[in-house]
mmCIF file of C-alpha atoms in Angstrom:
data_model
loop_
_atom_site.group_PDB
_atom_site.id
_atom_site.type_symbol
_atom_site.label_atom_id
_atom_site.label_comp_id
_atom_site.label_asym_id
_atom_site.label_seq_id
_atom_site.Cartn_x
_atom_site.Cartn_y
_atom_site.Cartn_z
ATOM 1 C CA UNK A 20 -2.918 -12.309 19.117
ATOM 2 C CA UNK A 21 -0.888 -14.781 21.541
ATOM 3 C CA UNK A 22 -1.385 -14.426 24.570
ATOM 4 C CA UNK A 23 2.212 -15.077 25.580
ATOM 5 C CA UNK A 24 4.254 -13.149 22.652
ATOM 6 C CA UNK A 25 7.567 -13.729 24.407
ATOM 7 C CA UNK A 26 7.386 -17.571 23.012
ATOM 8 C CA UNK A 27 7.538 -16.625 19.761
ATOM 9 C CA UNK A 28 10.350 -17.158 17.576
ATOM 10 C CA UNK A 29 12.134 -14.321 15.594
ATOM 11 C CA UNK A 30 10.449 -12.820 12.713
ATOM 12 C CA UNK A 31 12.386 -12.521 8.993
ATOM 13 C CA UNK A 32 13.379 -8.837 9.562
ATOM 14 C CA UNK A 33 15.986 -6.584 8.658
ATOM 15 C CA UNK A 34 16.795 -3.094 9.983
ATOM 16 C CA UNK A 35 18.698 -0.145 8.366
ATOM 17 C CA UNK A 36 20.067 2.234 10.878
ATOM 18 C CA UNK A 37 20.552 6.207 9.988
ATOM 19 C CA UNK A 38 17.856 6.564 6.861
ATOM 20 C CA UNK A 39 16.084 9.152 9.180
ATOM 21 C CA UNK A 40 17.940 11.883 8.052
ATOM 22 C CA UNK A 41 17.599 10.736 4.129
ATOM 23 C CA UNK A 42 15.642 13.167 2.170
ATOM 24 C CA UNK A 43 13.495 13.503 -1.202
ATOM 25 C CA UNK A 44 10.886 15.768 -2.649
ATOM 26 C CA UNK A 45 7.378 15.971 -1.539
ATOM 27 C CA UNK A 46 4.393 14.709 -3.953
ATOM 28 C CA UNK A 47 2.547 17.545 -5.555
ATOM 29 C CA UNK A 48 0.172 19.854 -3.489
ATOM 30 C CA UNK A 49 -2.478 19.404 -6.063
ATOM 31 C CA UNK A 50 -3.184 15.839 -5.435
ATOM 32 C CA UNK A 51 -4.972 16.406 -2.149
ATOM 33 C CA UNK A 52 -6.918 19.363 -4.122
ATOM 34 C CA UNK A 53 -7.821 17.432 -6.863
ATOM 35 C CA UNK A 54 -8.795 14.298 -4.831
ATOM 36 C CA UNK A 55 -11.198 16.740 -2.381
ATOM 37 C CA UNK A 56 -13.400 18.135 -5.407
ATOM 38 C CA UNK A 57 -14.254 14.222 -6.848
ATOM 39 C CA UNK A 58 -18.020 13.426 -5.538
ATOM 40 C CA UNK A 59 -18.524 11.061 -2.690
ATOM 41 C CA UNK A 60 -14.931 12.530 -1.156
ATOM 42 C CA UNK A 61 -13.959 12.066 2.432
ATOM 43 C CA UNK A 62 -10.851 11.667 4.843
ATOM 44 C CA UNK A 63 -10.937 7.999 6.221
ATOM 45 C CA UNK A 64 -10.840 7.672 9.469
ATOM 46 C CA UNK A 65 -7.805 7.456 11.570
ATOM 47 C CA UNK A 66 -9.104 5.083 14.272
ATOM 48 C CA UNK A 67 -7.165 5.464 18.092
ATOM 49 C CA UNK A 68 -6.618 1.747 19.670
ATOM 50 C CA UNK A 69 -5.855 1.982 23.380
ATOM 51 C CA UNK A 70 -5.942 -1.600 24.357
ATOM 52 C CA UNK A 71 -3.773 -2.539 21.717
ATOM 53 C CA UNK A 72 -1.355 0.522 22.595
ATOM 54 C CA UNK A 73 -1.377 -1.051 25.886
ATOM 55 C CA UNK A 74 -0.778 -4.911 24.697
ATOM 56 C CA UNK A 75 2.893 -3.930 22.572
ATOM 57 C CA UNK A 76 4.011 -1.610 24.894
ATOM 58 C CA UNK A 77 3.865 2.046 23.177
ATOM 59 C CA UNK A 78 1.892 5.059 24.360
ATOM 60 C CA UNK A 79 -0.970 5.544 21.340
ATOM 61 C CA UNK A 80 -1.658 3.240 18.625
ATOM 62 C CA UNK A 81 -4.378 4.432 15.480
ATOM 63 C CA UNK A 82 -5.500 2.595 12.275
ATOM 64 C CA UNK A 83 -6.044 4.229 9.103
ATOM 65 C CA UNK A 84 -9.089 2.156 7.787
ATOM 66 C CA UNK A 85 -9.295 2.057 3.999
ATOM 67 C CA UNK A 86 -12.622 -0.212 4.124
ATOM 68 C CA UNK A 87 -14.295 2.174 2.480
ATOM 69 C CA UNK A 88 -12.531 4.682 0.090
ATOM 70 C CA UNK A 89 -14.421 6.922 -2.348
ATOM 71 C CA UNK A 90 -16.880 3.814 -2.883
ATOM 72 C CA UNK A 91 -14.303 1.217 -2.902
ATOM 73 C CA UNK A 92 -12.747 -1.349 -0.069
ATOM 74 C CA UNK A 93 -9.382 -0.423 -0.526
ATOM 75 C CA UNK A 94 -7.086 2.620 -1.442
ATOM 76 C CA UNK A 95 -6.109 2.172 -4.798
ATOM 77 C CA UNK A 96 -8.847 4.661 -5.751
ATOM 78 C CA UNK A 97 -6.766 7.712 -4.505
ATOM 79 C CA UNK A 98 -4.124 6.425 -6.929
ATOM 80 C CA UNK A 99 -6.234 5.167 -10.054
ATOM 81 C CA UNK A 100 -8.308 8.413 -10.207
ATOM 82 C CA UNK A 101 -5.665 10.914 -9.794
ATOM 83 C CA UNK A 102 -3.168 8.439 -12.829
ATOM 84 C CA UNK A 103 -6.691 8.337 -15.182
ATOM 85 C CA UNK A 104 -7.313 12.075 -14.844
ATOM 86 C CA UNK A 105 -3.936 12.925 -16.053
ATOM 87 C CA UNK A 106 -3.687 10.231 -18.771
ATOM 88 C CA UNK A 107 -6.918 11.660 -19.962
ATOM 89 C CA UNK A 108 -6.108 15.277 -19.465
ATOM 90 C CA UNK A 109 -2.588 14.555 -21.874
ATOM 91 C CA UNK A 110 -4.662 12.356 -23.997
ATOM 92 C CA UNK A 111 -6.779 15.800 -24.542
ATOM 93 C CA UNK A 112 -3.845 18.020 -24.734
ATOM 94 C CA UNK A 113 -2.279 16.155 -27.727
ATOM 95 C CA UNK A 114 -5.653 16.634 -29.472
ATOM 96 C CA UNK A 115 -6.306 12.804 -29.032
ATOM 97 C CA UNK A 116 -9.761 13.469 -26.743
ATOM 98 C CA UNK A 117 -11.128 12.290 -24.043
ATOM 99 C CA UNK A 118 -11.943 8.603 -25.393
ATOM 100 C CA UNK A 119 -12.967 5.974 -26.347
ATOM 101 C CA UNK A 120 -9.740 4.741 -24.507
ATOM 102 C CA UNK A 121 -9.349 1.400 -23.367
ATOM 103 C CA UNK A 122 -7.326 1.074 -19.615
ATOM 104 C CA UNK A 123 -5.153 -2.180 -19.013
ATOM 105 C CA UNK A 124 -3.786 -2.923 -15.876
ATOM 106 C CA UNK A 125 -2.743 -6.867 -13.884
ATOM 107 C CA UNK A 126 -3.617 -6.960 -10.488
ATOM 108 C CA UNK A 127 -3.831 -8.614 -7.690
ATOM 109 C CA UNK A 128 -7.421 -7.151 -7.028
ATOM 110 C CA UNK A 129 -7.915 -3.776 -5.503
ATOM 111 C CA UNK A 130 -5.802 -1.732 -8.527
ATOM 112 C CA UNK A 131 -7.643 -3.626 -10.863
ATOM 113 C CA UNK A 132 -10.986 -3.320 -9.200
ATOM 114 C CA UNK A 133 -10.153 0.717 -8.642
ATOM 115 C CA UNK A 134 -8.744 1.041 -12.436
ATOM 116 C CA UNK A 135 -12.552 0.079 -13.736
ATOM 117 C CA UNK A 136 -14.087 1.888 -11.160
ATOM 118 C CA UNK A 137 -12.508 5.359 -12.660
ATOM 119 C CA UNK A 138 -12.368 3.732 -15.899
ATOM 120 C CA UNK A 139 -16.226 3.559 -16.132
ATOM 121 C CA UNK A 140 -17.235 6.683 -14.565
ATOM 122 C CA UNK A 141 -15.377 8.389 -17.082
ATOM 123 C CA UNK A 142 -16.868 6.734 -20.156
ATOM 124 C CA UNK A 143 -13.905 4.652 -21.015
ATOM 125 C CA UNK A 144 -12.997 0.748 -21.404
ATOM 126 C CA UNK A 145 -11.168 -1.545 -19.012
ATOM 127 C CA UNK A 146 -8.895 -4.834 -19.594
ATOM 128 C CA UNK A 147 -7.855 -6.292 -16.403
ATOM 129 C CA UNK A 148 -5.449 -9.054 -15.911
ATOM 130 C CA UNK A 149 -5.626 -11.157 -13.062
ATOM 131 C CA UNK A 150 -3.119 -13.896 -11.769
ATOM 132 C CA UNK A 151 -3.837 -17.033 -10.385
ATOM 133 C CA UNK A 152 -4.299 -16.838 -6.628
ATOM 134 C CA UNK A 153 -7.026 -14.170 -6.479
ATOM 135 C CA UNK A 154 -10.488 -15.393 -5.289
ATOM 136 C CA UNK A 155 -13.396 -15.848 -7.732
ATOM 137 C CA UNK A 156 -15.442 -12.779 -5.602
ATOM 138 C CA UNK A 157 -12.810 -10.757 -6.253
ATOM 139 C CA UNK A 158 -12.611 -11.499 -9.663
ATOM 140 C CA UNK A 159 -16.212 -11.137 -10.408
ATOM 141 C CA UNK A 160 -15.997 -7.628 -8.614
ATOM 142 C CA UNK A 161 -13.888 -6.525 -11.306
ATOM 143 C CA UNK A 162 -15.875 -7.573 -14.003
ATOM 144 C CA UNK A 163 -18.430 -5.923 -12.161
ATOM 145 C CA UNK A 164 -17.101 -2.910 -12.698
ATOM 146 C CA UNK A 165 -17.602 -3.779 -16.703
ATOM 147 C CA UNK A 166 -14.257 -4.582 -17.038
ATOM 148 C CA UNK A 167 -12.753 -7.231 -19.286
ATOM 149 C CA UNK A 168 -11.386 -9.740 -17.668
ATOM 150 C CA UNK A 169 -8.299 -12.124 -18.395
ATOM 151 C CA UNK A 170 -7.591 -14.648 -16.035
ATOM 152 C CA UNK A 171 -3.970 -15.550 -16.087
ATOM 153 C CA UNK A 172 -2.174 -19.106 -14.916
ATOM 154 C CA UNK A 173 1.560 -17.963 -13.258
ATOM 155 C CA UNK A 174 1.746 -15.429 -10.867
ATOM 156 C CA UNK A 175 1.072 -11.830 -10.615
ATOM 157 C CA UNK A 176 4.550 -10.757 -12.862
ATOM 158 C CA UNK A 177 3.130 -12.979 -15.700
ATOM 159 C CA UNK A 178 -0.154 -10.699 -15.818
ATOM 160 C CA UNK A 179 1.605 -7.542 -15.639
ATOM 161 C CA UNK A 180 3.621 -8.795 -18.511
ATOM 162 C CA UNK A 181 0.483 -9.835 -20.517
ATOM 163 C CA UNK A 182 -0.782 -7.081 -19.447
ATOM 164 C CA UNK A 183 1.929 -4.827 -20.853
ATOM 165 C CA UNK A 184 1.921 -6.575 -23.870
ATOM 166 C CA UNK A 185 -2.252 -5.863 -24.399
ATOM 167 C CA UNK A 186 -1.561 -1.920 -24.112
ATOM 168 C CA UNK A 187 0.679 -0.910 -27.188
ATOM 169 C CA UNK A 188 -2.068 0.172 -29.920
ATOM 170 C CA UNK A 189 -2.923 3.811 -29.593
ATOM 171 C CA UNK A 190 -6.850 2.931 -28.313
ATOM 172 C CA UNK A 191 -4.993 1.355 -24.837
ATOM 173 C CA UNK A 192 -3.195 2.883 -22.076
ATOM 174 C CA UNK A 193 -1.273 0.704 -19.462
ATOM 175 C CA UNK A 194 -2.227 2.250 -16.008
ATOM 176 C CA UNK A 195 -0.065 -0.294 -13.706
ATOM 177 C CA UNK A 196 1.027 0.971 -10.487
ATOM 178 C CA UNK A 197 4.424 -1.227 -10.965
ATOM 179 C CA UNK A 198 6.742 0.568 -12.512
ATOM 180 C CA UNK A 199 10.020 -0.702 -14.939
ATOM 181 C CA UNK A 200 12.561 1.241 -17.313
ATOM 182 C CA UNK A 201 10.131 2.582 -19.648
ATOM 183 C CA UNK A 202 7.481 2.481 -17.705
ATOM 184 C CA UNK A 203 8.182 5.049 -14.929
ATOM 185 C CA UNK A 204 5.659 7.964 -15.644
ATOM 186 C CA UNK A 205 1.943 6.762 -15.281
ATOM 187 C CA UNK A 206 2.917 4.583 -12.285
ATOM 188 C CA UNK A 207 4.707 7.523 -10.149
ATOM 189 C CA UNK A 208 1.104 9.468 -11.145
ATOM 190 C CA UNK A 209 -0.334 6.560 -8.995
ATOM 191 C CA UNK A 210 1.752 6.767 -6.117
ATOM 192 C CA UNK A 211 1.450 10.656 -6.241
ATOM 193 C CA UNK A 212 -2.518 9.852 -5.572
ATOM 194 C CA UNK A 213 -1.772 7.841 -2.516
ATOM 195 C CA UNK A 214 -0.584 11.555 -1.061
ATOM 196 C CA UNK A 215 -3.401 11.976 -0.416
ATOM 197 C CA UNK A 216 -3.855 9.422 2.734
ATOM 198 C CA UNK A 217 -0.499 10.704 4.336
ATOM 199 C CA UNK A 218 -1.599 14.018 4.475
ATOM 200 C CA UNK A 219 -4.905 12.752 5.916
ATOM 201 C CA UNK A 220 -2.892 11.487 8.589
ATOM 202 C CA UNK A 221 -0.902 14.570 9.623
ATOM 203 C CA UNK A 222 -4.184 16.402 9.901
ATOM 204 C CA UNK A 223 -6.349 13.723 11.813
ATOM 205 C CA UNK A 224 -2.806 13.233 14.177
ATOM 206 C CA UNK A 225 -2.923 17.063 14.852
ATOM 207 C CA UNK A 226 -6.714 17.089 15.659
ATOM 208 C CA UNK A 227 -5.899 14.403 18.382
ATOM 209 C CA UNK A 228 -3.423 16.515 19.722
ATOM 210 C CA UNK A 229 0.222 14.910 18.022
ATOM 211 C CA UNK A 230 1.105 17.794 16.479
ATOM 212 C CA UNK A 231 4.856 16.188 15.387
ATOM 213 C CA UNK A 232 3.437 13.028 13.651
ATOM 214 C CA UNK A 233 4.166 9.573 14.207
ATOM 215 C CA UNK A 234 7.147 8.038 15.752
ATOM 216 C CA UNK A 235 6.104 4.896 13.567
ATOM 217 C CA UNK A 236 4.143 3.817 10.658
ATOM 218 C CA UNK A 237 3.813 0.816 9.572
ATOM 219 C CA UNK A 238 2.638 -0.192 5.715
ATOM 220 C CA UNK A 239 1.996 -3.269 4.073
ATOM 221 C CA UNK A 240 4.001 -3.989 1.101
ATOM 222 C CA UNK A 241 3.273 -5.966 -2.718
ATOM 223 C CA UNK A 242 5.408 -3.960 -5.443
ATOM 224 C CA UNK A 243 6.190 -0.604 -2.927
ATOM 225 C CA UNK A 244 4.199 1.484 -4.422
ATOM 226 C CA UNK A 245 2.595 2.820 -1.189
ATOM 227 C CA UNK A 246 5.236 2.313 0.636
ATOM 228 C CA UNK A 247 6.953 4.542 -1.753
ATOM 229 C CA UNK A 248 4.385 7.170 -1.086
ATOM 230 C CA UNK A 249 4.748 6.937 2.623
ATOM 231 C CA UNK A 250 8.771 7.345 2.366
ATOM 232 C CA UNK A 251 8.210 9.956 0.016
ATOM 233 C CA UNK A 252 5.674 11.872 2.556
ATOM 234 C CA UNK A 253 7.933 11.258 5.753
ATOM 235 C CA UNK A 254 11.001 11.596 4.148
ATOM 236 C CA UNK A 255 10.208 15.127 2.371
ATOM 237 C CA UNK A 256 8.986 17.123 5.455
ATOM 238 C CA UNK A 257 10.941 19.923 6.899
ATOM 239 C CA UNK A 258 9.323 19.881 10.326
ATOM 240 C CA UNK A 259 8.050 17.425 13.040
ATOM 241 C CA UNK A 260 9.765 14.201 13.610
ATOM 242 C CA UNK A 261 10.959 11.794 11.426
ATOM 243 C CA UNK A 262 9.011 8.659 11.819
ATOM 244 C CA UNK A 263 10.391 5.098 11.949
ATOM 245 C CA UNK A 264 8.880 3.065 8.587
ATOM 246 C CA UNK A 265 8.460 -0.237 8.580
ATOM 247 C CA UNK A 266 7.083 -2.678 5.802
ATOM 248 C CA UNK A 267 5.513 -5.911 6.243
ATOM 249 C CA UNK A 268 4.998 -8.363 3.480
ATOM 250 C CA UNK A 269 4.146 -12.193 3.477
ATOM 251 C CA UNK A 270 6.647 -15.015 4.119
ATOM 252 C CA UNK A 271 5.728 -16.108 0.658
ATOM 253 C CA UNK A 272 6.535 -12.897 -1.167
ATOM 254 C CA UNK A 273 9.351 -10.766 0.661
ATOM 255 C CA UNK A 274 10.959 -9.039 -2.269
ATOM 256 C CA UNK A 275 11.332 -5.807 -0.761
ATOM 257 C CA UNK A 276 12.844 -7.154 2.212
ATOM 258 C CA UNK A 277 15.087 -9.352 0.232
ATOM 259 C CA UNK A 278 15.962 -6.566 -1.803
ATOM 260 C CA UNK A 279 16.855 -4.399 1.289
ATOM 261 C CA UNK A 280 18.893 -6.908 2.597
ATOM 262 C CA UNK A 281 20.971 -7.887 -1.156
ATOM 263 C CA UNK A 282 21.455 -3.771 -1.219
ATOM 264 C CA UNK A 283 19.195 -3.789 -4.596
ATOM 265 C CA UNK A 284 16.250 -4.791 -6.239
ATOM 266 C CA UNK A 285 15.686 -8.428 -6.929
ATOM 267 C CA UNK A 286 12.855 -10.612 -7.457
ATOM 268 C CA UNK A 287 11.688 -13.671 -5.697
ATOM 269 C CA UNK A 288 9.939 -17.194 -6.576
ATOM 270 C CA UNK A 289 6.225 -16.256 -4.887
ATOM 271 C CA UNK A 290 3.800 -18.656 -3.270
ATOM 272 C CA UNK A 291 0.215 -18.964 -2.243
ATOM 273 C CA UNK A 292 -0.892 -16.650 0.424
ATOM 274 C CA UNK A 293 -3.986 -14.449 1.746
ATOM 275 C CA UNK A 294 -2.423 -11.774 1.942
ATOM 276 C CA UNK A 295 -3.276 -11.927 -2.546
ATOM 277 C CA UNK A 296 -2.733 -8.213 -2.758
ATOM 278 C CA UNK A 297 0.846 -8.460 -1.745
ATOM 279 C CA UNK A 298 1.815 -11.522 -3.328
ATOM 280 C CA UNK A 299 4.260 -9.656 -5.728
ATOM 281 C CA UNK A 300 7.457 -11.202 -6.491
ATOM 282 C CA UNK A 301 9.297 -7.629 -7.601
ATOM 283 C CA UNK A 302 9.498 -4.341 -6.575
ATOM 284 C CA UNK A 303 8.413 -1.379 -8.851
ATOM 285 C CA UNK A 304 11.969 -0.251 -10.196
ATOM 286 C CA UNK A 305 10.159 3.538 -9.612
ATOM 287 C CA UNK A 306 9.925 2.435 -5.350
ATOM 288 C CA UNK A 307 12.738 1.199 -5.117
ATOM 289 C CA UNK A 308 15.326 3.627 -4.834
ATOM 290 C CA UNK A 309 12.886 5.614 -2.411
ATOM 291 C CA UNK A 310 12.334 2.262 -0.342
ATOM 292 C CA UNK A 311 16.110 1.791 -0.104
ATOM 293 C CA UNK A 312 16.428 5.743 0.897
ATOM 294 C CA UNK A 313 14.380 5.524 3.330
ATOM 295 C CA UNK A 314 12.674 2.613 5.149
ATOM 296 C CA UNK A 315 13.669 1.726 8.206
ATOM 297 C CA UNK A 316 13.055 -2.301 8.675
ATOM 298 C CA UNK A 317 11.488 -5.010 6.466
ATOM 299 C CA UNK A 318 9.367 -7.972 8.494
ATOM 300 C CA UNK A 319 7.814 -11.000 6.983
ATOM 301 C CA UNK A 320 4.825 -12.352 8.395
ATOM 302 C CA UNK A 321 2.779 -15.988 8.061
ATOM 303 C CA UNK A 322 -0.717 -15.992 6.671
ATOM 304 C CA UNK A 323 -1.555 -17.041 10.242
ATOM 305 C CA UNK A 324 -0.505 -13.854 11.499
ATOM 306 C CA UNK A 325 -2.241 -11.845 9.064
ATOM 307 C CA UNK A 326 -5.113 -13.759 10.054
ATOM 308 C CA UNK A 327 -5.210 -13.514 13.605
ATOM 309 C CA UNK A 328 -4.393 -10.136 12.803
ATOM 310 C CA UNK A 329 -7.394 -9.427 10.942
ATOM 311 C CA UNK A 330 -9.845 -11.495 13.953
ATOM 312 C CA UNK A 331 -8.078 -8.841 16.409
ATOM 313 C CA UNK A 332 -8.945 -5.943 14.100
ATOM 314 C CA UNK A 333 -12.100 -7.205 14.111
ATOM 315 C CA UNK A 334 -12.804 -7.735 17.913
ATOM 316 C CA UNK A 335 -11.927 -3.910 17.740
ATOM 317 C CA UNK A 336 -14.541 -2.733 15.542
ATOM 318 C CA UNK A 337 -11.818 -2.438 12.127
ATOM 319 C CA UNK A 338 -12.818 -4.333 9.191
ATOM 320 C CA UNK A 339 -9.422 -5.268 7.895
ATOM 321 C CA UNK A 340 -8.710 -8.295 5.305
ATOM 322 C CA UNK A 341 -5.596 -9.950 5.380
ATOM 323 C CA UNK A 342 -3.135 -7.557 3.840
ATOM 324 C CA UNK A 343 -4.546 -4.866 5.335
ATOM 325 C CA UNK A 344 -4.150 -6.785 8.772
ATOM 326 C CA UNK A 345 -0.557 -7.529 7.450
ATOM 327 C CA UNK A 346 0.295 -3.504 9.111
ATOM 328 C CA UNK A 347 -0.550 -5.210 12.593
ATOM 329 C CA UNK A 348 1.115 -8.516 12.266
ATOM 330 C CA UNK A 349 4.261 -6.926 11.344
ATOM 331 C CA UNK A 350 4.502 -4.425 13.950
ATOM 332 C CA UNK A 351 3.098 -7.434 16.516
ATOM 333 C CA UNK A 352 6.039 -9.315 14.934
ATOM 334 C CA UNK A 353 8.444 -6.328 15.358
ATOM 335 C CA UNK A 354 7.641 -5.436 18.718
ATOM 336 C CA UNK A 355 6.868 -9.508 20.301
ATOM 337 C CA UNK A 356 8.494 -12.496 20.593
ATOM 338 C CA UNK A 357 12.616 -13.289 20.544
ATOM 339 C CA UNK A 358 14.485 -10.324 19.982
ATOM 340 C CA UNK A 359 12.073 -7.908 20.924
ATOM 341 C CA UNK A 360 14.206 -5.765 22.915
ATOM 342 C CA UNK A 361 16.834 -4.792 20.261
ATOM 343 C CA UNK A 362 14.174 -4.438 17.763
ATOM 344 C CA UNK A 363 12.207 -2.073 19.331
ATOM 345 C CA UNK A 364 15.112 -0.566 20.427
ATOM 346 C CA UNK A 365 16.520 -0.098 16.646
ATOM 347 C CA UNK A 366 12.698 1.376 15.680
ATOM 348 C CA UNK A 367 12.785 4.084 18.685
ATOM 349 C CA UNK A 368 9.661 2.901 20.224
ATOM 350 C CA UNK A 369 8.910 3.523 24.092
ATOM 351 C CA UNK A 370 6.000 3.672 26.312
ATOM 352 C CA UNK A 371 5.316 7.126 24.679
ATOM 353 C CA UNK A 372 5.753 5.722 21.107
ATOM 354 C CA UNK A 373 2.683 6.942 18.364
ATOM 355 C CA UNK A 374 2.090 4.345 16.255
ATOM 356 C CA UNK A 375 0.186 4.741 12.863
ATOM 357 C CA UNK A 376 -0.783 0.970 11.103
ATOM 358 C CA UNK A 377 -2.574 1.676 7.559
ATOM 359 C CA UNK A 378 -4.887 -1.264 7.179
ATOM 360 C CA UNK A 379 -5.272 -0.966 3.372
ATOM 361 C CA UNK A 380 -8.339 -2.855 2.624
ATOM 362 C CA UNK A 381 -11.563 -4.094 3.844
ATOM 363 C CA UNK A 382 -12.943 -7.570 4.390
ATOM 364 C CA UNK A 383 -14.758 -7.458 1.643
ATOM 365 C CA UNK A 384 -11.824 -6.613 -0.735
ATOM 366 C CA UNK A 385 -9.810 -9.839 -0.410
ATOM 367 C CA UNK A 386 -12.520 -12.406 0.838
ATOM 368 C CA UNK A 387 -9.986 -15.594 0.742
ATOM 369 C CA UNK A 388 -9.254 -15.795 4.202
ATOM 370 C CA UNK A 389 -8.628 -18.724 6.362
ATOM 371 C CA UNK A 390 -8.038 -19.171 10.054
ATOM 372 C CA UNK A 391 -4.285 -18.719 11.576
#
């Protein structure tokens, strides 16, 4: 990180005072149930980082490092499994069985990746469609999954469309985590399954001894879909404090923040970045109204800061790729440089401040990374 953060200039960011006291309902209890009996389960950990706590000026900062989820570098397992087990579980119910299915999804690599994970350990098929952008090891990780693979030309909202447009004979089921008007139910089962890592959280905070949560959390953003499942966690509790949330996306591909500041969703031209996993040029029409309920601030951030982000994770014993970095180099971004004061000032953050970054992935999960 710079050693002299005061240079720098002011980030993209907007902030959206009074959505503290904005409310919705909770995910379903069962999730966390459901996600504890699956083989090979475990809470990640929640990682405490003193000397950064010290560098930005709050009292405690932790990670929640994803690196290594339920097999997987990334997440999107809590997510995929819980969406497959209930597509499967209606599938049965309507007297269709249990298979042979065949699961299509685009993605920017972890969904996909998790998709034909879950897809294969329960006997079914897998058609993933992947955008231009994406590195070749991440690609081949999803075919090693044995998934089909479609490589696409344009940008990740071509492949969901081709995607979309490969699921519509009764064999396939389109398990995308973005969500659109008609295609609403299967991807609020995936955010449900992210529950799961928020209520991780409040019980790995407690055992440390904050009892009241965060005072921050900070979550890196592609469609919202996480993010959505963060609001919905924070934003649903009727006890302990309510937590400043801020997203971070790349410079490249800051629809949710552009959509925050035009007051509703809208999409935006995307561009090349490391941070592949949020290069998403729409948010999921299901997020939305919860991100707009409910986050605090929006901050872009340059590949260079994910990546210098990522080399600091790193000195710190956190193996973080870039857009699971991208939870550091937007609070860094929030909390550094011109405008500091008034931004920290609109988050609530102090010298006592608990800060919560969710590093999403694992080195190995996005390994296009280059040097800020």
């Amino acid at each position: 990180m710079p050693e002299k953060p005061s240079s720098s200039p002011a980030p993209r960011w907007t902030v959206r005072p009074g959505v503290r006291t904005w409310r919705c309902a909770p995910a379903p209890a069962e999730v966390r149930d459901f996600h504890s009996a699956l083989p090979g389960y475990a809470p990640t950990p929640l990682t405490e980082l003193p000397s950064l706590a010290a560098e930005l000026g709050v009292g405690r900062v932790f990670v929640k490092d994803e690196s290594c989820r339920l097999g997987l570098p990334a997440f999107k397992a809590l997510g995929a499994s819980w969406a497959v087990h209930r597509v499967l579980a209606e599938r049965t119910a309507a007297g269709l069985g249990p298979g042979p299915v065949t699961l299509v999804t685009a993605t920017d690599g972890n969904h996909g990746r998790a998709v034909a994970r879950i897809a294969r350990l329960h006997g079914q098929h897998a058609h993933v469609f992947v955008p231009r952008g994406v590195h070749p090891q991440a690609v081949a990780a999803i075919a090693g999954e044995a998934a089909a693979v479609t490589e696409v030309a344009g940008p990740y909202d071509e492949a969901v469309r081709r995607a979309a447009e490969a699921a519509v004979t009764p064999d396939t089921v389109l398990v995308q985590d973005s969500a659109w008007p008609g295609h609403e139910r299967i991807p609020g089962w995936i955010v449900e399954g992210y529950s799961t890592l928020c209520a991780e959280i409040d019980e790995q905070l407690a055992a440390r001894g904050v009892r009241e949560g965060p005072d921050l959390v900070s979550v890196p953003v592609g469609v919202g879909s996480l993010a959505q499942a963060v609001v919905t966690h924070y934003r649903s509790r009727d006890r302990g404090r309510a937590p400043a949330l801020l997203s971070v996306e790349p410079e490249t591909a800051a629809c949710v923040l552009a959509s925050l500041v035009h007051g509703e969703a809208v999409s935006v031209a995307t561009g090349e970045t490391t941070m592949a996993g949020l290069n998403c040029g729409t948010p999921s029409s299901l997020a939305w109204p919860i991100l707009y309920g409910g986050l605090d601030a929006a901050v872009a951030v340059p590949d260079s800061a994910g990546a210098r982000a990522a080399a600091r994770f790193a000195a710190l014993g956190v193996s973080s790729g870039p857009c699971g970095a991208a939870a550091l180099a937007g609070l860094h971004a929030a909390l550094t440089g011109a405008g500091a004061d008034e931004r920290r000032a609109a988050l609530g953050l102090d010298a006592t401040s608990v800060v919560v970054l969710l590093s999403t992935e694992g080195t190995s999960a996005n390994p296009h990374r280059t040097a800020g």
